[in-house]
Amino acid sequence: MKCLGIEGTAHTFGAAIMDNKKILSDIRDSYKTKKGGIIPNDAANHHRKVADKVIKQALKQAKLTIKDINLISFSQSPGLAPCLIATRDKAVEIAKKNKIPIIGINHCISHLTSGLLFTKATNPVFIFVSGANTQIISLEGNKFRIFGESLDIGLGNALDKFGREINLGFPAGPKMESLAKKGKYIPLTYTVKGMDLAFSGIITEAITKFKKGEKKQDLCYSLQETLFAMLTEVSERALAHTQKNELVLIGGVAANKRLCNMLKIMCKERKAKFFNVPLKYAGDNAVMIAYQGILEYKSGKEDNYNIDIIPNLRTDEVMVTWK
Ligand code: AMP
Ligand code: MG
């Protein structure tokens, strides 16, 4: 079965075609800024502008026409409302015009299942660290349970917020990672509350220290060390609590080598296996949306052309009906 997946929850508009577990194409076009963060309406306008081109390229790369497509899936939740609407509108337009079944996908869930598609993990604890989300998750029964999460902003957004202050533009994470290589450690507050994390106070503290003259690279290094250590601590406790021995790191921040290393060391110490999704598929992409579409469609789900967006749907609210 061939599914055209369309992603557009935030910065990236993507179209990909999957034939069951095989990737036939994967095209992306991302909204970026030189200064400042994501402006939701600007990102949505970006998506509207590039949508037709991206989808056409995805069909071309797969050597298919729209007539060969059996299913269209799109990122319905969660995300920036203007971006979700732009994506939904395009998915519905194509599905309706070509009489193709449509299915709305929870973007976070698709990150998780793609973690299983791209690694050898079978029943892991997931660390999901993207722009907007930071959660420690594992499947228990028919729901993905959240064992710990950020109480304020996501780890990626936290890094981006500091990056904005030091004029790195969006996304700041990768630039902060290279600046951190030249940095030395400055103590910052460490906020783990039970299994939950809080990042925004630490970011404010780092911004204040920057304004008082501390060096960019030292603050980038210290932020990485502090925030990643917090995440590693709760991840270890989640492994202990669930008695699972596999850890899968996913989401855009999974690109960070220092974070991977910290988690790897922790896993090695407790004889757990560490997996990370290939870099290319760690951040937002449409491959995961297409794959999740196929899984859910095969388990009997189908939506209609009046489908609405759900900007705030949580991962632990979705019933897992697929295998
Ligand atoms: P996502 O929302 O999953 O696409 O992830 C985007 C987030 O990942 C943004 O906040 C980026 O700043 C962050 N990010 C990407 N690469 C890195 C990196 N190498 N180190 C830290 N954060 C990163
Ligand atoms: Mg994402």
Coordinates of C-alpha atoms and ligand atoms in Angstrom, one line a residue:
M1 CA 0.0 0.0 0.0
K2 CA 1.4 3.4 -1.0
C3 CA 0.8 6.3 1.3
L4 CA 1.6 10.0 0.7
G5 CA 2.4 11.5 4.1
I6 CA 2.3 15.3 4.6
E7 CA 4.1 16.9 7.5
G8 CA 3.6 20.6 8.6
T9 CA 3.2 21.0 12.3
A10 CA 5.8 23.7 12.7
H11 CA 9.0 24.7 10.8
T12 CA 9.1 21.9 8.2
F13 CA 6.8 21.2 5.3
G14 CA 7.5 17.7 4.1
A15 CA 6.0 15.1 1.7
A16 CA 7.0 11.5 1.6
I17 CA 5.8 8.3 0.0
M18 CA 6.0 5.0 1.8
D19 CA 5.2 1.6 0.3
N20 CA 4.5 -0.2 3.6
K21 CA 8.0 -0.1 5.3
K22 CA 9.8 1.1 2.2
I23 CA 10.7 4.8 1.7
L24 CA 10.0 5.7 -1.9
S25 CA 10.6 9.4 -1.5
D26 CA 11.2 12.1 1.1
I27 CA 11.2 15.8 0.3
R28 CA 11.3 18.7 2.8
D29 CA 11.4 22.4 2.8
S30 CA 12.0 24.2 6.1
Y31 CA 11.2 27.7 7.3
K32 CA 14.2 29.3 8.8
T33 CA 15.1 32.7 10.1
K34 CA 18.4 34.6 10.4
K35 CA 17.1 36.5 13.5
G36 CA 14.3 35.7 15.9
G37 CA 12.2 32.6 16.3
I38 CA 9.2 31.0 14.4
I39 CA 6.3 33.3 13.6
P40 CA 3.4 30.8 13.2
N41 CA 1.7 32.7 10.5
D42 CA 4.9 33.2 8.5
A43 CA 5.6 29.5 8.8
A44 CA 2.1 28.7 7.6
N45 CA 2.6 31.0 4.6
H46 CA 5.8 29.2 3.9
H47 CA 4.0 25.9 3.9
R48 CA 1.3 27.2 1.6
K49 CA 3.9 28.5 -0.8
V50 CA 6.0 25.4 -1.1
A51 CA 3.3 22.7 -0.7
D52 CA 2.6 22.0 -4.3
K53 CA 6.3 21.9 -5.3
V54 CA 7.2 19.6 -2.4
I55 CA 4.4 17.1 -3.1
K56 CA 5.2 17.1 -6.9
Q57 CA 8.8 16.4 -6.1
A58 CA 7.9 13.6 -3.8
L59 CA 5.8 11.9 -6.5
K60 CA 8.6 12.4 -9.0
Q61 CA 11.2 11.0 -6.7
A62 CA 9.0 7.9 -6.1
K63 CA 8.4 7.6 -9.9
L64 CA 4.6 7.7 -9.3
T65 CA 1.6 9.8 -10.1
I66 CA -1.1 10.7 -7.7
K67 CA -3.3 7.9 -9.2
D68 CA -0.8 5.4 -7.7
I69 CA -1.5 6.7 -4.1
N70 CA -3.8 4.6 -2.0
L71 CA -3.8 6.8 1.1
I72 CA -3.0 10.3 2.2
S73 CA -1.9 11.0 5.8
F74 CA -1.1 14.3 7.3
S75 CA 0.0 15.8 10.6
Q76 CA -3.3 16.7 12.3
S77 CA -1.9 17.2 15.9
P78 CA -0.2 18.7 17.9
G79 CA 1.5 21.8 16.5
L80 CA 1.1 25.5 15.6
A81 CA -2.5 26.0 14.6
P82 CA -1.8 28.1 11.4
C83 CA 0.7 25.5 10.2
L84 CA -1.7 22.6 11.0
I85 CA -4.5 24.4 9.0
A86 CA -2.2 25.0 6.0
T87 CA -1.2 21.3 6.0
R88 CA -4.7 20.0 6.5
D89 CA -6.1 22.2 3.7
K90 CA -3.5 20.8 1.3
A91 CA -4.0 17.2 2.3
V92 CA -7.8 17.4 2.0
E93 CA -7.6 19.3 -1.3
I94 CA -5.5 16.5 -2.9
A95 CA -7.4 13.7 -1.3
K96 CA -10.8 15.0 -2.2
K97 CA -9.9 15.9 -5.8
N98 CA -8.4 12.4 -6.4
K99 CA -10.9 10.5 -4.2
I100 CA -8.1 9.1 -2.0
P101 CA -8.8 8.0 1.7
I102 CA -7.4 10.4 4.2
I103 CA -6.2 9.9 7.8
G104 CA -5.0 12.5 10.4
I105 CA -1.9 11.6 12.4
N106 CA -0.5 12.7 15.8
H107 CA 2.9 13.9 14.9
C108 CA 4.5 12.9 18.3
I109 CA 3.1 9.4 18.0
S110 CA 4.7 9.1 14.5
H111 CA 8.0 10.2 16.0
L112 CA 7.7 7.3 18.4
T113 CA 6.7 4.6 15.9
S114 CA 9.4 5.8 13.5
G115 CA 11.8 5.1 16.4
L116 CA 10.8 1.5 16.1
L117 CA 10.9 1.5 12.3
F118 CA 14.5 2.8 12.2
T119 CA 16.1 1.0 15.1
K120 CA 16.1 -2.6 16.4
A121 CA 14.4 -1.6 19.6
T122 CA 11.3 -3.6 20.4
N123 CA 9.9 -2.3 23.7
P124 CA 11.9 0.8 24.7
V125 CA 11.7 3.9 26.8
F126 CA 11.6 6.8 24.4
I127 CA 13.2 10.1 25.0
F128 CA 11.4 12.5 22.8
V129 CA 13.2 15.8 22.6
S130 CA 12.0 18.2 19.9
G131 CA 11.5 21.9 19.7
A132 CA 8.2 21.9 21.5
N133 CA 8.3 18.6 23.3
T134 CA 10.4 16.9 26.0
Q135 CA 9.0 13.7 27.3
I136 CA 10.1 10.4 28.6
I137 CA 7.6 7.9 27.2
S138 CA 6.9 4.2 27.1
L139 CA 4.1 2.0 25.8
E140 CA 2.2 0.4 28.6
G141 CA -0.9 -1.5 27.5
N142 CA -2.7 0.4 24.8
K143 CA -1.3 3.9 25.5
F144 CA 2.0 5.6 25.4
R145 CA 2.5 6.7 29.0
I146 CA 4.5 9.8 29.9
F147 CA 6.9 9.1 32.8
G148 CA 8.4 12.5 32.9
E149 CA 8.2 15.7 31.0
S150 CA 9.1 19.4 30.8
L151 CA 6.8 21.5 33.0
D152 CA 7.4 24.6 30.9
I153 CA 9.1 24.7 27.5
G154 CA 10.6 21.9 25.3
L155 CA 14.3 21.3 25.3
G156 CA 14.7 22.5 21.7
N157 CA 12.7 25.7 22.3
A158 CA 14.8 26.3 25.5
L159 CA 18.0 26.1 23.5
D160 CA 16.5 28.2 20.7
K161 CA 15.4 30.8 23.2
F162 CA 18.9 31.3 24.5
G163 CA 20.2 31.2 20.9
R164 CA 17.9 34.0 20.0
E165 CA 19.4 36.2 22.8
I166 CA 22.9 35.7 21.4
N167 CA 21.7 36.2 17.8
L168 CA 22.0 32.7 16.4
G169 CA 18.7 32.8 14.5
F170 CA 16.5 29.7 14.2
P171 CA 17.2 26.8 14.7
A172 CA 19.9 27.6 17.3
G173 CA 20.6 24.1 18.6
P174 CA 23.2 23.1 16.0
K175 CA 25.1 26.4 16.3
M176 CA 25.1 26.2 20.1
E177 CA 26.5 22.7 19.8
S178 CA 29.5 23.9 17.9
L179 CA 30.0 27.0 20.1
A180 CA 29.9 24.7 23.2
K181 CA 33.0 22.8 21.9
K182 CA 35.1 25.8 22.9
G183 CA 33.3 26.4 26.2
K184 CA 34.1 25.9 29.9
Y185 CA 31.7 25.1 32.7
I186 CA 29.8 27.8 34.6
P187 CA 27.4 26.4 37.2
L188 CA 23.7 26.9 36.5
T189 CA 20.6 25.9 38.4
Y190 CA 19.6 22.3 38.1
T191 CA 15.8 21.7 38.1
V192 CA 14.5 18.2 38.3
K193 CA 11.2 17.9 40.2
G194 CA 10.4 14.2 40.7
M195 CA 10.4 12.9 37.2
D196 CA 9.7 16.3 35.6
L197 CA 12.0 19.0 34.3
A198 CA 11.9 22.8 34.1
F199 CA 14.0 24.6 31.6
S200 CA 12.8 28.2 31.3
G201 CA 14.2 29.5 34.6
I202 CA 17.7 28.1 33.7
I203 CA 17.5 29.9 30.3
T204 CA 16.6 33.2 32.0
E205 CA 19.6 32.6 34.3
A206 CA 21.9 32.0 31.3
I207 CA 20.6 35.1 29.5
T208 CA 21.2 37.2 32.7
K209 CA 24.7 35.8 32.9
F210 CA 25.3 36.6 29.2
K211 CA 24.2 40.2 29.8
K212 CA 26.6 40.5 32.7
G213 CA 29.5 39.5 30.4
E214 CA 29.8 35.7 30.5
K215 CA 31.0 34.3 27.2
K216 CA 28.6 32.8 24.7
Q217 CA 30.6 29.6 24.3
D218 CA 30.8 29.0 28.1
L219 CA 27.1 29.5 28.5
C220 CA 26.3 27.2 25.5
Y221 CA 28.6 24.5 27.0
S222 CA 27.1 24.9 30.5
L223 CA 23.5 24.9 29.2
Q224 CA 24.2 21.6 27.4
E225 CA 25.9 20.0 30.4
T226 CA 23.1 21.0 32.8
L227 CA 20.0 20.5 30.7
F228 CA 21.3 17.2 29.2
A229 CA 22.3 15.9 32.7
M230 CA 18.8 16.6 34.0
L231 CA 17.3 14.6 31.1
T232 CA 19.7 11.8 31.6
E233 CA 18.8 11.6 35.3
V234 CA 15.1 11.1 34.7
S235 CA 15.7 8.8 31.8
E236 CA 17.7 6.5 34.0
R237 CA 14.9 6.5 36.6
A238 CA 12.3 5.7 33.9
L239 CA 14.4 2.7 32.8
A240 CA 14.7 1.5 36.4
H241 CA 10.9 2.0 37.0
T242 CA 9.7 0.3 33.8
Q243 CA 12.4 -2.4 34.1
K244 CA 13.0 -1.9 30.3
N245 CA 16.5 -2.2 28.9
E246 CA 16.2 -0.2 25.6
L247 CA 16.4 3.5 25.2
V248 CA 15.4 5.3 22.0
L249 CA 16.3 8.9 21.5
I250 CA 14.2 10.8 19.0
G251 CA 13.2 14.4 18.0
G252 CA 15.3 17.2 16.6
V253 CA 17.6 17.6 19.6
A254 CA 18.6 13.9 19.1
A255 CA 21.1 15.3 16.6
N256 CA 23.2 16.6 19.5
K257 CA 26.3 14.4 19.9
R258 CA 26.9 15.5 23.5
L259 CA 23.4 14.4 24.5
C260 CA 23.8 11.1 22.7
N261 CA 27.1 10.5 24.6
M262 CA 25.7 11.2 28.0
L263 CA 22.8 8.8 27.4
K264 CA 25.1 6.2 26.0
I265 CA 27.3 6.3 29.1
M266 CA 24.2 6.0 31.3
C267 CA 22.8 3.1 29.3
K268 CA 26.2 1.3 29.3
E269 CA 26.4 1.6 33.1
R270 CA 23.0 -0.1 33.5
K271 CA 23.5 -2.6 30.6
A272 CA 20.7 -1.1 28.6
K273 CA 20.9 -0.7 24.8
F274 CA 20.9 2.9 23.4
F275 CA 19.5 3.6 20.0
N276 CA 19.1 6.7 18.1
V277 CA 17.2 7.2 14.9
P278 CA 19.4 8.1 11.9
L279 CA 19.9 11.8 12.1
K280 CA 18.0 12.4 8.9
Y281 CA 14.8 11.0 10.5
A282 CA 15.3 12.3 14.1
G283 CA 13.6 15.7 13.4
D284 CA 10.4 16.5 11.6
N285 CA 9.8 14.7 8.4
A286 CA 6.9 13.2 6.4
V287 CA 8.3 9.7 6.2
M288 CA 7.1 9.1 9.8
I289 CA 3.7 10.5 8.9
A290 CA 3.3 8.2 5.9
Y291 CA 4.4 5.2 7.9
Q292 CA 2.0 6.0 10.8
G293 CA -0.8 6.5 8.2
I294 CA -0.3 3.0 6.9
L295 CA -0.2 1.5 10.4
E296 CA -3.4 3.2 11.5
Y297 CA -5.3 2.6 8.2
K298 CA -4.5 -1.1 8.3
S299 CA -5.8 -1.2 11.9
G300 CA -9.2 0.2 10.6
K301 CA -9.0 3.9 11.1
E302 CA -10.2 6.3 8.4
D303 CA -11.1 10.0 8.6
N304 CA -13.3 12.0 6.3
Y305 CA -12.7 15.2 4.2
N306 CA -14.2 17.4 7.0
I307 CA -11.4 16.5 9.3
D308 CA -10.3 19.3 11.8
I309 CA -6.9 20.0 13.3
I310 CA -6.2 19.2 17.0
P311 CA -3.4 21.6 18.1
N312 CA -3.1 20.3 21.7
L313 CA -3.6 16.6 21.5
R314 CA -1.3 14.8 24.0
T315 CA 0.6 11.6 23.2
D316 CA -1.0 9.8 26.2
E317 CA -4.5 10.6 24.9
V318 CA -4.1 8.5 21.8
M319 CA -5.3 4.9 21.9
V320 CA -2.8 2.6 20.3
T321 CA -4.8 0.4 17.9
W322 CA -2.0 -0.8 15.7
K323 CA 0.7 -3.4 16.1
Ligands
AMP1 P1 12.0 19.1 15.8 O1 11.0 20.0 16.4 O2 11.9 17.7 16.3 O3 12.2 19.2 14.3 O4 13.4 19.6 16.4 C1 13.8 20.9 16.2 C2 14.7 21.4 17.4 O5 15.9 20.6 17.4 C3 15.1 22.8 17.3 O6 14.7 23.4 18.5 C4 16.6 22.8 17.1 O7 17.3 23.9 17.7 C5 16.9 21.5 17.8 N1 18.2 20.9 17.3 C6 18.5 20.5 16.0 N2 19.8 20.1 16.0 C7 20.3 20.2 17.2 C8 21.6 20.0 17.8 N3 22.6 19.6 17.1 N4 21.8 20.3 19.1 C9 20.7 20.7 19.9 N5 19.5 21.0 19.4 C10 19.3 20.7 18.1
MG2 MG 8.6 17.0 15.8

